[in-house]
PDB file of C-alpha atoms in Angstrom:
ATOM      1  CA  MET A1422      26.765   3.343  -5.295  1.00 83.00           C
ATOM      2  CA  THR A1423      23.674   3.389  -2.743  1.00 95.00           C
ATOM      3  CA  THR A1424      21.707   6.100  -1.945  1.00 97.00           C
ATOM      4  CA  THR A1425      18.961   5.600   1.214  1.00 97.00           C
ATOM      5  CA  THR A1426      16.408   7.802   2.214  1.00 98.00           C
ATOM      6  CA  VAL A1427      14.058   7.622   4.957  1.00 98.00           C
ATOM      7  CA  VAL A1428      10.648   8.324   4.129  1.00 98.00           C
ATOM      8  CA  PRO A1429       8.934   9.807   6.900  1.00 97.00           C
ATOM      9  CA  ALA A1430       5.592   8.824   8.498  1.00 95.00           C
ATOM     10  CA  ARG A1431       2.214   9.632   6.612  1.00 94.00           C
ATOM     11  CA  ALA A1432       4.925  11.375   3.418  1.00 97.00           C
ATOM     12  CA  ALA A1433       5.687  11.004  -0.469  1.00 98.00           C
ATOM     13  CA  TRP A1434       8.651  10.017  -2.040  1.00 98.00           C
ATOM     14  CA  SER A1435      10.290   8.733  -5.607  1.00 98.00           C
ATOM     15  CA  ALA A1436      12.793   8.306  -7.727  1.00 98.00           C
ATOM     16  CA  VAL A1437      13.672   6.900 -11.382  1.00 98.00           C
ATOM     17  CA  VAL A1438      15.624   3.197 -10.933  1.00 98.00           C
ATOM     18  CA  ARG A1439      17.441   2.848 -13.466  1.00 98.00           C
ATOM     19  CA  ALA A1440      17.794  -1.002 -15.646  1.00 98.00           C
ATOM     20  CA  GLY A1441      19.700  -3.452 -13.351  1.00 98.00           C
ATOM     21  CA  GLU A1442      19.473  -1.492 -10.226  1.00 98.00           C
ATOM     22  CA  THR A1443      18.036  -2.519  -6.681  1.00 98.00           C
ATOM     23  CA  LEU A1444      15.146  -1.115  -4.300  1.00 98.00           C
ATOM     24  CA  THR A1445      15.288  -2.209  -1.137  1.00 98.00           C
ATOM     25  CA  ILE A1446      12.050  -1.032   1.056  1.00 98.00           C
ATOM     26  CA  THR A1447      12.763  -1.550   5.021  1.00 98.00           C
ATOM     27  CA  ASP A1448      10.029  -1.475   7.696  1.00 97.00           C
ATOM     28  CA  LEU A1449      12.043   0.233  10.035  1.00 97.00           C
ATOM     29  CA  HIS A1450       9.239   0.020  12.696  1.00 96.00           C
ATOM     30  CA  GLY A1451       6.849  -3.263  11.867  1.00 93.00           C
ATOM     31  CA  ASN A1452       3.339  -3.188  10.423  1.00 91.00           C
ATOM     32  CA  GLN A1453       3.905  -0.088   8.294  1.00 94.00           C
ATOM     33  CA  ALA A1454       2.076  -0.336   4.796  1.00 93.00           C
ATOM     34  CA  VAL A1455       3.982   1.165   1.573  1.00 97.00           C
ATOM     35  CA  ASP A1456       1.567   2.282  -1.270  1.00 96.00           C
ATOM     36  CA  PHE A1457       4.015   1.513  -4.867  1.00 98.00           C
ATOM     37  CA  LEU A1458       3.144   2.663  -7.867  1.00 98.00           C
ATOM     38  CA  VAL A1459       5.752   2.330 -10.956  1.00 98.00           C
ATOM     39  CA  TYR A1460       5.839   3.493 -14.788  1.00 98.00           C
ATOM     40  CA  ASP A1461       8.332   2.933 -17.862  1.00 98.00           C
ATOM     41  CA  ALA A1462      10.601   5.895 -16.702  1.00 98.00           C
ATOM     42  CA  HIS A1463      10.372   7.020 -20.760  1.00 98.00           C
ATOM     43  CA  ASP A1464       7.051   6.708 -21.372  1.00 98.00           C
ATOM     44  CA  THR A1465       4.574   6.598 -18.623  1.00 98.00           C
ATOM     45  CA  ALA A1466       1.783   5.643 -20.445  1.00 98.00           C
ATOM     46  CA  VAL A1467       3.686   2.168 -19.619  1.00 98.00           C
ATOM     47  CA  ARG A1468       2.478   1.464 -15.957  1.00 98.00           C
ATOM     48  CA  TYR A1469       2.214  -1.011 -13.370  1.00 98.00           C
ATOM     49  CA  SER A1470      -0.794  -3.604 -14.027  1.00 98.00           C
ATOM     50  CA  ALA A1471      -2.569  -5.047 -11.012  1.00 97.00           C
ATOM     51  CA  PRO A1472      -4.479  -7.336 -13.735  1.00 97.00           C
ATOM     52  CA  ASP A1473      -1.736  -8.515 -15.840  1.00 98.00           C
ATOM     53  CA  THR A1474       0.297  -9.208 -12.835  1.00 98.00           C
ATOM     54  CA  VAL A1475      -1.894 -11.170 -10.518  1.00 96.00           C
ATOM     55  CA  HIS A1476      -3.301 -13.109 -14.106  1.00 96.00           C
ATOM     56  CA  ALA A1477       0.400 -14.174 -14.811  1.00 96.00           C
ATOM     57  CA  GLN A1478       1.281 -15.522 -11.966  1.00 91.00           C
ATOM     58  CA  GLY A1479      -1.855 -16.976 -10.990  1.00 94.00           C
ATOM     59  CA  SER A1480      -1.983 -15.009  -7.277  1.00 93.00           C
ATOM     60  CA  LEU A1481      -3.678 -12.476  -5.969  1.00 91.00           C
ATOM     61  CA  PHE A1482      -0.332 -11.618  -3.202  1.00 94.00           C
ATOM     62  CA  LEU A1483       3.327 -10.607  -4.587  1.00 97.00           C
ATOM     63  CA  THR A1484       6.561 -12.467  -2.974  1.00 96.00           C
ATOM     64  CA  ALA A1485      10.032 -13.429  -3.927  1.00 97.00           C
ATOM     65  CA  HIS A1486      10.251 -13.948  -7.783  1.00 97.00           C
ATOM     66  CA  SER A1487       6.757 -12.263  -8.105  1.00 98.00           C
ATOM     67  CA  VAL A1488       6.991 -10.053 -11.395  1.00 98.00           C
ATOM     68  CA  LEU A1489       5.483  -6.533 -11.462  1.00 98.00           C
ATOM     69  CA  LEU A1490       3.935  -6.377 -15.341  1.00 98.00           C
ATOM     70  CA  SER A1491       3.004  -3.138 -16.856  1.00 98.00           C
ATOM     71  CA  ASN A1492      -0.327  -2.633 -18.791  1.00 98.00           C
ATOM     72  CA  GLU A1493       1.560  -3.947 -21.900  1.00 98.00           C
ATOM     73  CA  HIS A1494       2.143  -7.226 -20.405  1.00 97.00           C
ATOM     74  CA  THR A1495       5.851  -6.590 -20.316  1.00 98.00           C
ATOM     75  CA  PRO A1496       8.363  -7.072 -16.601  1.00 98.00           C
ATOM     76  CA  LEU A1497       8.919  -3.283 -15.121  1.00 98.00           C
ATOM     77  CA  MET A1498      10.255  -4.963 -11.562  1.00 98.00           C
ATOM     78  CA  THR A1499      10.853  -8.381 -10.852  1.00 98.00           C
ATOM     79  CA  VAL A1500      10.687  -8.765  -6.296  1.00 98.00           C
ATOM     80  CA  THR A1501      14.313 -10.707  -5.801  1.00 98.00           C
ATOM     81  CA  ALA A1502      14.080 -11.454  -1.994  1.00 98.00           C
ATOM     82  CA  ASP A1503      11.271 -10.721   0.576  1.00 98.00           C
ATOM     83  CA  GLU A1504      11.304 -11.222   4.762  1.00 98.00           C
ATOM     84  CA  VAL A1505       7.870 -10.739   4.981  1.00 96.00           C
ATOM     85  CA  GLY A1506       6.327 -13.286   2.295  1.00 94.00           C
ATOM     86  CA  ARG A1507       2.876 -11.654   1.654  1.00 94.00           C
ATOM     87  CA  HIS A1508       1.830  -8.271  -0.237  1.00 95.00           C
ATOM     88  CA  ASP A1509      -1.446  -7.090  -0.979  1.00 91.00           C
ATOM     89  CA  THR A1510      -2.240  -6.143  -4.621  1.00 94.00           C
ATOM     90  CA  VAL A1511      -6.407  -5.560  -3.978  1.00 89.00           C
ATOM     91  CA  GLY A1512      -6.356  -3.613  -0.805  1.00 84.00           C
ATOM     92  CA  GLY A1513      -6.121   0.372  -3.038  1.00 87.00           C
ATOM     93  CA  ALA A1514      -4.940   3.315  -1.666  1.00 84.00           C
ATOM     94  CA  CYS A1515      -6.791   5.440   0.956  1.00 76.00           C
ATOM     95  CA  SER A1516      -8.223   8.293   0.349  1.00 67.00           C
ATOM     96  CA  LYS A1517     -10.429  10.996   1.568  1.00 72.00           C
ATOM     97  CA  GLU A1518     -13.835   9.078  -0.618  1.00 76.00           C
ATOM     98  CA  SER A1519     -12.473   5.371   0.445  1.00 66.00           C
ATOM     99  CA  ASN A1520     -12.241   6.804   4.238  1.00 55.00           C
ATOM    100  CA  THR A1521     -15.585   9.028   4.207  1.00 72.00           C
ATOM    101  CA  LEU A1522     -17.920   5.697   3.034  1.00 65.00           C
ATOM    102  CA  ARG A1523     -15.792   3.356   5.115  1.00 70.00           C
ATOM    103  CA  TYR A1524     -15.170   5.409   8.504  1.00 61.00           C
ATOM    104  CA  GLY A1525     -17.675   8.504   8.408  1.00 71.00           C
ATOM    105  CA  HIS A1526     -17.358  12.053   7.303  1.00 73.00           C
ATOM    106  CA  HIS A1527     -15.365  12.978  10.036  1.00 74.00           C
ATOM    107  CA  THR A1528     -12.988  11.303   8.421  1.00 68.00           C
ATOM    108  CA  TRP A1529     -12.671  13.609   5.756  1.00 65.00           C
ATOM    109  CA  SER A1530     -10.027  15.972   5.971  1.00 69.00           C
ATOM    110  CA  GLN A1531      -7.445  13.362   6.824  1.00 63.00           C
ATOM    111  CA  HIS A1532      -4.725  12.855   4.636  1.00 67.00           C
ATOM    112  CA  ALA A1533      -4.654   9.971   2.255  1.00 78.00           C
ATOM    113  CA  CYS A1534      -2.088   8.049  -0.152  1.00 90.00           C
ATOM    114  CA  VAL A1535      -4.406   9.247  -3.205  1.00 92.00           C
ATOM    115  CA  ASP A1536      -3.240  12.555  -1.900  1.00 94.00           C
ATOM    116  CA  ASN A1537       0.758  11.789  -2.083  1.00 95.00           C
ATOM    117  CA  PHE A1538       0.078   9.875  -5.156  1.00 97.00           C
ATOM    118  CA  LEU A1539      -1.214  13.444  -6.796  1.00 97.00           C
ATOM    119  CA  ALA A1540       1.405  15.742  -4.959  1.00 97.00           C
ATOM    120  CA  GLU A1541       4.733  13.498  -6.252  1.00 98.00           C
ATOM    121  CA  GLY A1542       3.425  12.056  -9.374  1.00 98.00           C
ATOM    122  CA  ALA A1543       2.619  16.446 -10.100  1.00 98.00           C
ATOM    123  CA  LYS A1544       6.656  16.644  -9.849  1.00 98.00           C
ATOM    124  CA  HIS A1545       6.936  14.164 -13.202  1.00 98.00           C
ATOM    125  CA  GLY A1546       3.918  15.017 -14.665  1.00 97.00           C
ATOM    126  CA  LEU A1547       1.290  12.708 -14.076  1.00 98.00           C
ATOM    127  CA  GLY A1548      -1.877  13.450 -12.598  1.00 97.00           C
ATOM    128  CA  LYS A1549      -5.461  11.734 -11.495  1.00 96.00           C
ATOM    129  CA  ARG A1550      -5.645   9.907 -15.141  1.00 96.00           C
ATOM    130  CA  ASP A1551      -1.847   8.373 -14.099  1.00 97.00           C
ATOM    131  CA  LEU A1552      -3.087   6.662 -11.022  1.00 96.00           C
ATOM    132  CA  VAL A1553      -3.638   2.785 -11.597  1.00 97.00           C
ATOM    133  CA  SER A1554      -4.902  -0.126  -9.427  1.00 96.00           C
ATOM    134  CA  ASN A1555      -1.151  -0.261  -7.607  1.00 97.00           C
ATOM    135  CA  VAL A1556       0.831  -2.532  -5.134  1.00 97.00           C
ATOM    136  CA  ASN A1557       0.418  -2.381  -0.563  1.00 95.00           C
ATOM    137  CA  TRP A1558       4.171  -4.009   0.590  1.00 97.00           C
ATOM    138  CA  PHE A1559       3.968  -5.037   3.818  1.00 96.00           C
ATOM    139  CA  MET A1560      -0.287  -4.663   4.085  1.00 90.00           C
ATOM    140  CA  ASN A1561      -2.134  -7.720   5.456  1.00 86.00           C
ATOM    141  CA  VAL A1562      -5.224  -8.029   3.157  1.00 83.00           C
ATOM    142  CA  PRO A1563      -6.614 -11.521   3.102  1.00 77.00           C
ATOM    143  CA  VAL A1564      -9.576 -13.275   0.883  1.00 79.00           C
ATOM    144  CA  GLU A1565     -12.007 -15.646   2.116  1.00 78.00           C
ATOM    145  CA  PRO A1566     -13.335 -18.075  -0.253  1.00 82.00           C
ATOM    146  CA  ASP A1567     -16.608 -16.073  -0.358  1.00 80.00           C
ATOM    147  CA  GLY A1568     -14.310 -13.200  -1.626  1.00 74.00           C
ATOM    148  CA  THR A1569     -14.700 -11.618   1.102  1.00 75.00           C
ATOM    149  CA  LEU A1570     -11.278  -9.615   2.340  1.00 70.00           C
ATOM    150  CA  GLY A1571     -10.468  -6.877   5.301  1.00 73.00           C
ATOM    151  CA  ILE A1572      -7.473  -5.344   6.286  1.00 75.00           C
ATOM    152  CA  VAL A1573      -5.764  -7.043   9.374  1.00 75.00           C
ATOM    153  CA  ASP A1574      -2.974  -6.063  10.952  1.00 79.00           C
ATOM    154  CA  GLY A1575      -0.070  -7.058   8.957  1.00 80.00           C
ATOM    155  CA  LEU A1576       2.544  -9.758   8.444  1.00 86.00           C
ATOM    156  CA  SER A1577       6.042  -7.656   8.718  1.00 92.00           C
ATOM    157  CA  ALA A1578       8.207  -6.620  11.584  1.00 93.00           C
ATOM    158  CA  PRO A1579      10.443  -3.704  12.528  1.00 96.00           C
ATOM    159  CA  GLY A1580      13.961  -4.281   9.911  1.00 97.00           C
ATOM    160  CA  ARG A1581      12.055  -6.653   7.650  1.00 97.00           C
ATOM    161  CA  LYS A1582      12.816  -5.751   3.815  1.00 98.00           C
ATOM    162  CA  LEU A1583      11.970  -6.298   0.344  1.00 98.00           C
ATOM    163  CA  THR A1584      14.106  -6.095  -2.657  1.00 98.00           C
ATOM    164  CA  LEU A1585      13.088  -5.172  -5.958  1.00 98.00           C
ATOM    165  CA  ARG A1586      14.960  -5.072  -8.875  1.00 98.00           C
ATOM    166  CA  ALA A1587      14.654  -3.075 -12.089  1.00 98.00           C
ATOM    167  CA  GLU A1588      13.543  -4.433 -15.126  1.00 98.00           C
ATOM    168  CA  ARG A1589      13.794  -0.944 -17.400  1.00 98.00           C
ATOM    169  CA  ASP A1590      14.640   2.837 -16.438  1.00 98.00           C
ATOM    170  CA  VAL A1591      11.335   3.138 -14.067  1.00 98.00           C
ATOM    171  CA  LEU A1592       9.721   5.716 -12.125  1.00 98.00           C
ATOM    172  CA  VAL A1593       9.016   4.706  -8.766  1.00 98.00           C
ATOM    173  CA  LEU A1594       6.139   6.714  -6.221  1.00 98.00           C
ATOM    174  CA  VAL A1595       5.638   5.783  -2.701  1.00 98.00           C
ATOM    175  CA  SER A1596       3.159   7.045   0.186  1.00 97.00           C
ATOM    176  CA  ASN A1597       4.106   5.848   3.249  1.00 96.00           C
ATOM    177  CA  CYS A1598       0.554   5.333   3.909  1.00 87.00           C
ATOM    178  CA  PRO A1599      -0.927   7.555   6.741  1.00 83.00           C
ATOM    179  CA  GLN A1600      -3.957   5.432   7.581  1.00 83.00           C
ATOM    180  CA  ILE A1601      -5.132   5.428  11.326  1.00 75.00           C
ATOM    181  CA  ASN A1602      -8.498   4.214  10.481  1.00 65.00           C
ATOM    182  CA  ASN A1603      -7.444   0.233  10.493  1.00 69.00           C
ATOM    183  CA  PRO A1604      -4.433  -1.955  10.988  1.00 67.00           C
ATOM    184  CA  CYS A1605      -2.645  -1.139   8.166  1.00 71.00           C
ATOM    185  CA  ASN A1606      -0.291   0.656  10.124  1.00 73.00           C
ATOM    186  CA  GLY A1607      -1.378  -0.584  13.064  1.00 78.00           C
ATOM    187  CA  PHE A1608      -2.703   2.446  14.120  1.00 79.00           C
ATOM    188  CA  ALA A1609       0.495   4.735  13.699  1.00 86.00           C
ATOM    189  CA  PRO A1610       2.040   5.476  10.912  1.00 91.00           C
ATOM    190  CA  THR A1611       6.239   4.977  11.021  1.00 94.00           C
ATOM    191  CA  ALA A1612       9.157   5.901   8.566  1.00 97.00           C
ATOM    192  CA  VAL A1613      10.046   3.473   6.450  1.00 98.00           C
ATOM    193  CA  GLU A1614      13.924   3.599   4.246  1.00 98.00           C
ATOM    194  CA  MET A1615      14.374   3.488   0.665  1.00 98.00           C
ATOM    195  CA  THR A1616      18.055   2.078  -0.852  1.00 98.00           C
ATOM    196  CA  ILE A1617      18.021   2.402  -4.156  1.00 98.00           C
ATOM    197  CA  GLY A1618      21.043  -0.259  -5.291  1.00 97.00           C
ATOM    198  CA  ALA A1619      24.104  -0.144  -8.163  1.00 96.00           C
ATOM    199  CA  ALA A1620      23.181  -2.864 -10.882  1.00 91.00           C
ATOM    200  CA  GLY A1621      24.717  -5.710 -10.375  1.00 77.00           C
TER     201      GLY A1621
END
């Protein structure tokens, strides 16, 4: 059985994806960042680890065949298909604090990904201490030879998608990024689509 949900611009979403099932994320309108966290559905102390994932694959960027590893260095999900080719692991989730630091105090009231993660995570008993460095699907954060990085126009386009396979029962949290101060959403956040497919 396949279930599909359209996540509105700026909104949050969560679901349990069972072992062997797939999650396909579709960038419906193009240039929309999707902030993403994943936990063991039965023990949320086991959760996505950016350091483990980056170290194991020897790259800051995720693409087809990338394995999202936990803080126990065990696989949570694997990217099985990718129509974009490169996704960010270092840009983090926008917050009221980072917005004011980067863009000025007038942005304090703007909704941010951390707000989405906290609200959606609370439905599953998660709090601020459970938030870790996240994946940013479709977001383009090039890293220069001197270590400088920036958030620039995305590499995606309308209808492009990626698919992940759950390697165990996982809880996925998503913030369909509300950021309007940098190009990660083309300065105009749009809807994305989440499709959970049956185990193969």
